[in-house]
Amino acid sequence: MPTAPSIEQYLQELHDDYASRINEAVAEDRDDLAWQLADAYTNEALRAQADYGLTPTLDRLPGRRPTAATIPAAA
């Protein structure tokens, strides 16, 4: 029986799918569609985090650098 993907795996797959679709839209000179897809990706990624029981944050998305607020303080 397959298991559910981890949130990291799910977000990476979601990112890869949307990146491909956005690149296709840009190649077709459809910047309007690319922006719509980018917004849809962000919304879907944040919703997925909430569905996994996490506090939604953009810092968890693939390719994002952690902000000072998400980096643990040194002891």
PDB file of N, CA and C in Angstrom:
ATOM      1  N   MET A   1       0.843  -1.170   0.000  1.00  0.00           N
ATOM      2  CA  MET A   1       0.000   0.000   0.000  1.00  0.00           C
ATOM      3  C   MET A   1       0.897   1.244   0.000  1.00  0.00           C
ATOM      4  N   PRO A   2       0.655   2.190  -0.922  1.00  0.00           N
ATOM      5  CA  PRO A   2       1.487   3.392  -0.958  1.00  0.00           C
ATOM      6  C   PRO A   2       1.220   4.269   0.262  1.00  0.00           C
ATOM      7  N   THR A   3       2.253   4.947   0.699  1.00  0.00           N
ATOM      8  CA  THR A   3       2.105   5.865   1.824  1.00  0.00           C
ATOM      9  C   THR A   3       2.008   7.290   1.299  1.00  0.00           C
ATOM     10  N   ALA A   4       1.463   8.161   2.120  1.00  0.00           N
ATOM     11  CA  ALA A   4       1.354   9.566   1.735  1.00  0.00           C
ATOM     12  C   ALA A   4       2.755  10.176   1.682  1.00  0.00           C
ATOM     13  N   PRO A   5       2.999  11.062   0.712  1.00  0.00           N
ATOM     14  CA  PRO A   5       4.322  11.694   0.648  1.00  0.00           C
ATOM     15  C   PRO A   5       4.514  12.650   1.824  1.00  0.00           C
ATOM     16  N   SER A   6       5.758  12.885   2.182  1.00  0.00           N
ATOM     17  CA  SER A   6       6.045  13.891   3.206  1.00  0.00           C
ATOM     18  C   SER A   6       5.671  15.256   2.640  1.00  0.00           C
ATOM     19  N   ILE A   7       5.497  16.226   3.513  1.00  0.00           N
ATOM     20  CA  ILE A   7       5.161  17.569   3.042  1.00  0.00           C
ATOM     21  C   ILE A   7       6.268  18.105   2.144  1.00  0.00           C
ATOM     22  N   GLU A   8       7.514  17.799   2.471  1.00  0.00           N
ATOM     23  CA  GLU A   8       8.623  18.274   1.638  1.00  0.00           C
ATOM     24  C   GLU A   8       8.553  17.676   0.241  1.00  0.00           C
ATOM     25  N   GLN A   9       8.269  16.372   0.175  1.00  0.00           N
ATOM     26  CA  GLN A   9       8.160  15.703  -1.118  1.00  0.00           C
ATOM     27  C   GLN A   9       6.978  16.257  -1.908  1.00  0.00           C
ATOM     28  N   TYR A  10       5.850  16.428  -1.237  1.00  0.00           N
ATOM     29  CA  TYR A  10       4.667  16.954  -1.917  1.00  0.00           C
ATOM     30  C   TYR A  10       4.933  18.354  -2.461  1.00  0.00           C
ATOM     31  N   LEU A  11       5.534  19.222  -1.639  1.00  0.00           N
ATOM     32  CA  LEU A  11       5.810  20.589  -2.084  1.00  0.00           C
ATOM     33  C   LEU A  11       6.804  20.612  -3.239  1.00  0.00           C
ATOM     34  N   GLN A  12       7.786  19.705  -3.233  1.00  0.00           N
ATOM     35  CA  GLN A  12       8.744  19.643  -4.339  1.00  0.00           C
ATOM     36  C   GLN A  12       8.047  19.225  -5.631  1.00  0.00           C
ATOM     37  N   GLU A  13       7.180  18.216  -5.549  1.00  0.00           N
ATOM     38  CA  GLU A  13       6.445  17.763  -6.730  1.00  0.00           C
ATOM     39  C   GLU A  13       5.507  18.855  -7.237  1.00  0.00           C
ATOM     40  N   LEU A  14       4.849  19.548  -6.319  1.00  0.00           N
ATOM     41  CA  LEU A  14       3.963  20.650  -6.690  1.00  0.00           C
ATOM     42  C   LEU A  14       4.766  21.749  -7.378  1.00  0.00           C
ATOM     43  N   HIS A  15       5.919  22.091  -6.805  1.00  0.00           N
ATOM     44  CA  HIS A  15       6.797  23.105  -7.380  1.00  0.00           C
ATOM     45  C   HIS A  15       7.232  22.717  -8.792  1.00  0.00           C
ATOM     46  N   ASP A  16       7.679  21.480  -8.959  1.00  0.00           N
ATOM     47  CA  ASP A  16       8.158  21.025 -10.264  1.00  0.00           C
ATOM     48  C   ASP A  16       7.054  21.098 -11.314  1.00  0.00           C
ATOM     49  N   ASP A  17       5.843  20.690 -10.935  1.00  0.00           N
ATOM     50  CA  ASP A  17       4.710  20.731 -11.862  1.00  0.00           C
ATOM     51  C   ASP A  17       4.388  22.167 -12.270  1.00  0.00           C
ATOM     52  N   TYR A  18       4.283  23.048 -11.286  1.00  0.00           N
ATOM     53  CA  TYR A  18       3.954  24.441 -11.601  1.00  0.00           C
ATOM     54  C   TYR A  18       5.086  25.126 -12.356  1.00  0.00           C
ATOM     55  N   ALA A  19       6.338  24.836 -12.014  1.00  0.00           N
ATOM     56  CA  ALA A  19       7.466  25.451 -12.720  1.00  0.00           C
ATOM     57  C   ALA A  19       7.424  25.096 -14.199  1.00  0.00           C
ATOM     58  N   SER A  20       7.119  23.849 -14.497  1.00  0.00           N
ATOM     59  CA  SER A  20       7.016  23.413 -15.886  1.00  0.00           C
ATOM     60  C   SER A  20       5.890  24.150 -16.607  1.00  0.00           C
ATOM     61  N   ARG A  21       4.751  24.245 -15.957  1.00  0.00           N
ATOM     62  CA  ARG A  21       3.603  24.920 -16.575  1.00  0.00           C
ATOM     63  C   ARG A  21       3.853  26.413 -16.751  1.00  0.00           C
ATOM     64  N   ILE A  22       4.512  27.023 -15.780  1.00  0.00           N
ATOM     65  CA  ILE A  22       4.836  28.451 -15.883  1.00  0.00           C
ATOM     66  C   ILE A  22       5.842  28.679 -17.003  1.00  0.00           C
ATOM     67  N   ASN A  23       6.856  27.831 -17.103  1.00  0.00           N
ATOM     68  CA  ASN A  23       7.843  27.963 -18.181  1.00  0.00           C
ATOM     69  C   ASN A  23       7.188  27.834 -19.548  1.00  0.00           C
ATOM     70  N   GLU A  24       6.236  26.915 -19.682  1.00  0.00           N
ATOM     71  CA  GLU A  24       5.514  26.770 -20.947  1.00  0.00           C
ATOM     72  C   GLU A  24       4.724  28.033 -21.264  1.00  0.00           C
ATOM     73  N   ALA A  25       4.077  28.603 -20.264  1.00  0.00           N
ATOM     74  CA  ALA A  25       3.300  29.825 -20.475  1.00  0.00           C
ATOM     75  C   ALA A  25       4.202  30.970 -20.919  1.00  0.00           C
ATOM     76  N   VAL A  26       5.362  31.103 -20.299  1.00  0.00           N
ATOM     77  CA  VAL A  26       6.306  32.159 -20.673  1.00  0.00           C
ATOM     78  C   VAL A  26       6.808  31.935 -22.095  1.00  0.00           C
ATOM     79  N   ALA A  27       7.112  30.686 -22.444  1.00  0.00           N
ATOM     80  CA  ALA A  27       7.584  30.372 -23.798  1.00  0.00           C
ATOM     81  C   ALA A  27       6.536  30.711 -24.849  1.00  0.00           C
ATOM     82  N   GLU A  28       5.264  30.626 -24.468  1.00  0.00           N
ATOM     83  CA  GLU A  28       4.165  30.962 -25.376  1.00  0.00           C
ATOM     84  C   GLU A  28       3.782  32.437 -25.277  1.00  0.00           C
ATOM     85  N   ASP A  29       4.639  33.229 -24.593  1.00  0.00           N
ATOM     86  CA  ASP A  29       4.405  34.663 -24.410  1.00  0.00           C
ATOM     87  C   ASP A  29       3.085  34.932 -23.690  1.00  0.00           C
ATOM     88  N   ARG A  30       2.755  34.062 -22.736  1.00  0.00           N
ATOM     89  CA  ARG A  30       1.526  34.195 -21.945  1.00  0.00           C
ATOM     90  C   ARG A  30       1.883  34.582 -20.515  1.00  0.00           C
ATOM     91  N   ASP A  31       2.446  35.766 -20.366  1.00  0.00           N
ATOM     92  CA  ASP A  31       2.839  36.219 -19.036  1.00  0.00           C
ATOM     93  C   ASP A  31       1.651  36.298 -18.088  1.00  0.00           C
ATOM     94  N   ASP A  32       0.478  36.635 -18.622  1.00  0.00           N
ATOM     95  CA  ASP A  32      -0.719  36.690 -17.782  1.00  0.00           C
ATOM     96  C   ASP A  32      -1.010  35.327 -17.165  1.00  0.00           C
ATOM     97  N   LEU A  33      -0.901  34.285 -17.961  1.00  0.00           N
ATOM     98  CA  LEU A  33      -1.127  32.930 -17.467  1.00  0.00           C
ATOM     99  C   LEU A  33      -0.026  32.520 -16.489  1.00  0.00           C
ATOM    100  N   ALA A  34       1.206  32.914 -16.778  1.00  0.00           N
ATOM    101  CA  ALA A  34       2.317  32.585 -15.878  1.00  0.00           C
ATOM    102  C   ALA A  34       2.070  33.176 -14.492  1.00  0.00           C
ATOM    103  N   TRP A  35       1.603  34.421 -14.434  1.00  0.00           N
ATOM    104  CA  TRP A  35       1.309  35.046 -13.139  1.00  0.00           C
ATOM    105  C   TRP A  35       0.152  34.341 -12.442  1.00  0.00           C
ATOM    106  N   GLN A  36      -0.864  33.962 -13.190  1.00  0.00           N
ATOM    107  CA  GLN A  36      -1.996  33.235 -12.593  1.00  0.00           C
ATOM    108  C   GLN A  36      -1.531  31.904 -12.010  1.00  0.00           C
ATOM    109  N   LEU A  37      -0.683  31.203 -12.751  1.00  0.00           N
ATOM    110  CA  LEU A  37      -0.160  29.922 -12.267  1.00  0.00           C
ATOM    111  C   LEU A  37       0.717  30.112 -11.028  1.00  0.00           C
ATOM    112  N   ALA A  38       1.520  31.164 -11.014  1.00  0.00           N
ATOM    113  CA  ALA A  38       2.368  31.435  -9.850  1.00  0.00           C
ATOM    114  C   ALA A  38       1.515  31.695  -8.612  1.00  0.00           C
ATOM    115  N   ASP A  39       0.453  32.464  -8.781  1.00  0.00           N
ATOM    116  CA  ASP A  39      -0.459  32.718  -7.660  1.00  0.00           C
ATOM    117  C   ASP A  39      -1.144  31.439  -7.212  1.00  0.00           C
ATOM    118  N   ALA A  40      -1.575  30.624  -8.172  1.00  0.00           N
ATOM    119  CA  ALA A  40      -2.249  29.363  -7.840  1.00  0.00           C
ATOM    120  C   ALA A  40      -1.298  28.429  -7.098  1.00  0.00           C
ATOM    121  N   TYR A  41      -0.042  28.393  -7.529  1.00  0.00           N
ATOM    122  CA  TYR A  41       0.962  27.557  -6.852  1.00  0.00           C
ATOM    123  C   TYR A  41       1.123  27.985  -5.395  1.00  0.00           C
ATOM    124  N   THR A  42       1.279  29.274  -5.179  1.00  0.00           N
ATOM    125  CA  THR A  42       1.458  29.771  -3.815  1.00  0.00           C
ATOM    126  C   THR A  42       0.271  29.396  -2.945  1.00  0.00           C
ATOM    127  N   ASN A  43      -0.930  29.629  -3.455  1.00  0.00           N
ATOM    128  CA  ASN A  43      -2.136  29.297  -2.691  1.00  0.00           C
ATOM    129  C   ASN A  43      -2.220  27.808  -2.394  1.00  0.00           C
ATOM    130  N   GLU A  44      -1.942  26.982  -3.390  1.00  0.00           N
ATOM    131  CA  GLU A  44      -2.024  25.532  -3.200  1.00  0.00           C
ATOM    132  C   GLU A  44      -0.957  25.034  -2.223  1.00  0.00           C
ATOM    133  N   ALA A  45       0.240  25.601  -2.302  1.00  0.00           N
ATOM    134  CA  ALA A  45       1.319  25.194  -1.394  1.00  0.00           C
ATOM    135  C   ALA A  45       0.999  25.572   0.050  1.00  0.00           C
ATOM    136  N   LEU A  46       0.455  26.754   0.252  1.00  0.00           N
ATOM    137  CA  LEU A  46       0.087  27.170   1.603  1.00  0.00           C
ATOM    138  C   LEU A  46      -1.063  26.321   2.143  1.00  0.00           C
ATOM    139  N   ARG A  47      -2.033  26.027   1.294  1.00  0.00           N
ATOM    140  CA  ARG A  47      -3.167  25.186   1.700  1.00  0.00           C
ATOM    141  C   ARG A  47      -2.685  23.781   2.069  1.00  0.00           C
ATOM    142  N   ALA A  48      -1.748  23.246   1.304  1.00  0.00           N
ATOM    143  CA  ALA A  48      -1.222  21.908   1.581  1.00  0.00           C
ATOM    144  C   ALA A  48      -0.547  21.862   2.947  1.00  0.00           C
ATOM    145  N   GLN A  49       0.195  22.907   3.280  1.00  0.00           N
ATOM    146  CA  GLN A  49       0.851  22.941   4.583  1.00  0.00           C
ATOM    147  C   GLN A  49      -0.179  22.906   5.705  1.00  0.00           C
ATOM    148  N   ALA A  50      -1.257  23.657   5.543  1.00  0.00           N
ATOM    149  CA  ALA A  50      -2.323  23.649   6.551  1.00  0.00           C
ATOM    150  C   ALA A  50      -2.966  22.271   6.626  1.00  0.00           C
ATOM    151  N   ASP A  51      -3.154  21.632   5.475  1.00  0.00           N
ATOM    152  CA  ASP A  51      -3.740  20.288   5.452  1.00  0.00           C
ATOM    153  C   ASP A  51      -2.856  19.275   6.176  1.00  0.00           C
ATOM    154  N   TYR A  52      -1.550  19.508   6.171  1.00  0.00           N
ATOM    155  CA  TYR A  52      -0.612  18.633   6.882  1.00  0.00           C
ATOM    156  C   TYR A  52      -0.526  19.001   8.371  1.00  0.00           C
ATOM    157  N   GLY A  53      -1.293  20.001   8.783  1.00  0.00           N
ATOM    158  CA  GLY A  53      -1.300  20.407  10.185  1.00  0.00           C
ATOM    159  C   GLY A  53      -0.193  21.371  10.557  1.00  0.00           C
ATOM    160  N   LEU A  54       0.402  22.010   9.560  1.00  0.00           N
ATOM    161  CA  LEU A  54       1.497  22.950   9.794  1.00  0.00           C
ATOM    162  C   LEU A  54       0.998  24.381   9.670  1.00  0.00           C
ATOM    163  N   THR A  55       1.710  25.308  10.287  1.00  0.00           N
ATOM    164  CA  THR A  55       1.419  26.718  10.083  1.00  0.00           C
ATOM    165  C   THR A  55       1.958  27.087   8.706  1.00  0.00           C
ATOM    166  N   PRO A  56       1.092  27.536   7.794  1.00  0.00           N
ATOM    167  CA  PRO A  56       1.553  27.852   6.439  1.00  0.00           C
ATOM    168  C   PRO A  56       2.603  28.967   6.433  1.00  0.00           C
ATOM    169  N   THR A  57       3.664  28.739   5.673  1.00  0.00           N
ATOM    170  CA  THR A  57       4.724  29.728   5.515  1.00  0.00           C
ATOM    171  C   THR A  57       5.373  29.557   4.146  1.00  0.00           C
ATOM    172  N   LEU A  58       5.784  30.663   3.556  1.00  0.00           N
ATOM    173  CA  LEU A  58       6.486  30.600   2.271  1.00  0.00           C
ATOM    174  C   LEU A  58       7.893  30.042   2.433  1.00  0.00           C
ATOM    175  N   ASP A  59       8.445  30.105   3.632  1.00  0.00           N
ATOM    176  CA  ASP A  59       9.817  29.636   3.863  1.00  0.00           C
ATOM    177  C   ASP A  59       9.977  28.138   3.666  1.00  0.00           C
ATOM    178  N   ARG A  60       8.888  27.386   3.674  1.00  0.00           N
ATOM    179  CA  ARG A  60       8.956  25.940   3.521  1.00  0.00           C
ATOM    180  C   ARG A  60       8.994  25.529   2.039  1.00  0.00           C
ATOM    181  N   LEU A  61       8.774  26.463   1.139  1.00  0.00           N
ATOM    182  CA  LEU A  61       8.686  26.132  -0.279  1.00  0.00           C
ATOM    183  C   LEU A  61      10.065  25.864  -0.870  1.00  0.00           C
ATOM    184  N   PRO A  62      10.144  24.953  -1.847  1.00  0.00           N
ATOM    185  CA  PRO A  62      11.429  24.638  -2.484  1.00  0.00           C
ATOM    186  C   PRO A  62      12.087  25.890  -3.063  1.00  0.00           C
ATOM    187  N   GLY A  63      13.388  26.007  -2.838  1.00  0.00           N
ATOM    188  CA  GLY A  63      14.138  27.126  -3.388  1.00  0.00           C
ATOM    189  C   GLY A  63      14.116  28.381  -2.541  1.00  0.00           C
ATOM    190  N   ARG A  64      13.334  28.389  -1.488  1.00  0.00           N
ATOM    191  CA  ARG A  64      13.257  29.566  -0.618  1.00  0.00           C
ATOM    192  C   ARG A  64      14.387  29.521   0.397  1.00  0.00           C
ATOM    193  N   ARG A  65      14.906  30.672   0.718  1.00  0.00           N
ATOM    194  CA  ARG A  65      15.909  30.763   1.778  1.00  0.00           C
ATOM    195  C   ARG A  65      15.179  31.109   3.070  1.00  0.00           C
ATOM    196  N   PRO A  66      15.566  30.477   4.154  1.00  0.00           N
ATOM    197  CA  PRO A  66      14.905  30.793   5.423  1.00  0.00           C
ATOM    198  C   PRO A  66      15.124  32.246   5.816  1.00  0.00           C
ATOM    199  N   THR A  67      14.115  32.845   6.411  1.00  0.00           N
ATOM    200  CA  THR A  67      14.241  34.210   6.907  1.00  0.00           C
ATOM    201  C   THR A  67      14.772  34.164   8.332  1.00  0.00           C
ATOM    202  N   ALA A  68      15.178  35.301   8.836  1.00  0.00           N
ATOM    203  CA  ALA A  68      15.701  35.369  10.200  1.00  0.00           C
ATOM    204  C   ALA A  68      14.681  34.849  11.203  1.00  0.00           C
ATOM    205  N   ALA A  69      13.400  35.033  10.922  1.00  0.00           N
ATOM    206  CA  ALA A  69      12.352  34.589  11.842  1.00  0.00           C
ATOM    207  C   ALA A  69      12.252  33.070  11.914  1.00  0.00           C
ATOM    208  N   THR A  70      12.743  32.363  10.901  1.00  0.00           N
ATOM    209  CA  THR A  70      12.616  30.904  10.892  1.00  0.00           C
ATOM    210  C   THR A  70      13.918  30.182  11.206  1.00  0.00           C
ATOM    211  N   ILE A  71      15.000  30.928  11.390  1.00  0.00           N
ATOM    212  CA  ILE A  71      16.287  30.314  11.729  1.00  0.00           C
ATOM    213  C   ILE A  71      16.383  30.236  13.250  1.00  0.00           C
ATOM    214  N   PRO A  72      16.627  29.042  13.794  1.00  0.00           N
ATOM    215  CA  PRO A  72      16.733  28.926  15.249  1.00  0.00           C
ATOM    216  C   PRO A  72      17.887  29.770  15.793  1.00  0.00           C
ATOM    217  N   ALA A  73      17.661  30.386  16.931  1.00  0.00           N
ATOM    218  CA  ALA A  73      18.694  31.206  17.568  1.00  0.00           C
ATOM    219  C   ALA A  73      19.801  30.309  18.111  1.00  0.00           C
ATOM    220  N   ALA A  74      21.018  30.808  18.054  1.00  0.00           N
ATOM    221  CA  ALA A  74      22.162  30.058  18.592  1.00  0.00           C
ATOM    222  C   ALA A  74      22.078  30.045  20.111  1.00  0.00           C
ATOM    223  N   ALA A  75      22.457  28.931  20.682  1.00  0.00           N
ATOM    224  CA  ALA A  75      22.392  28.810  22.151  1.00  0.00           C
ATOM    225  C   ALA A  75      23.571  29.449  22.822  1.00  0.00           C
TER     226      ALA A  75
END
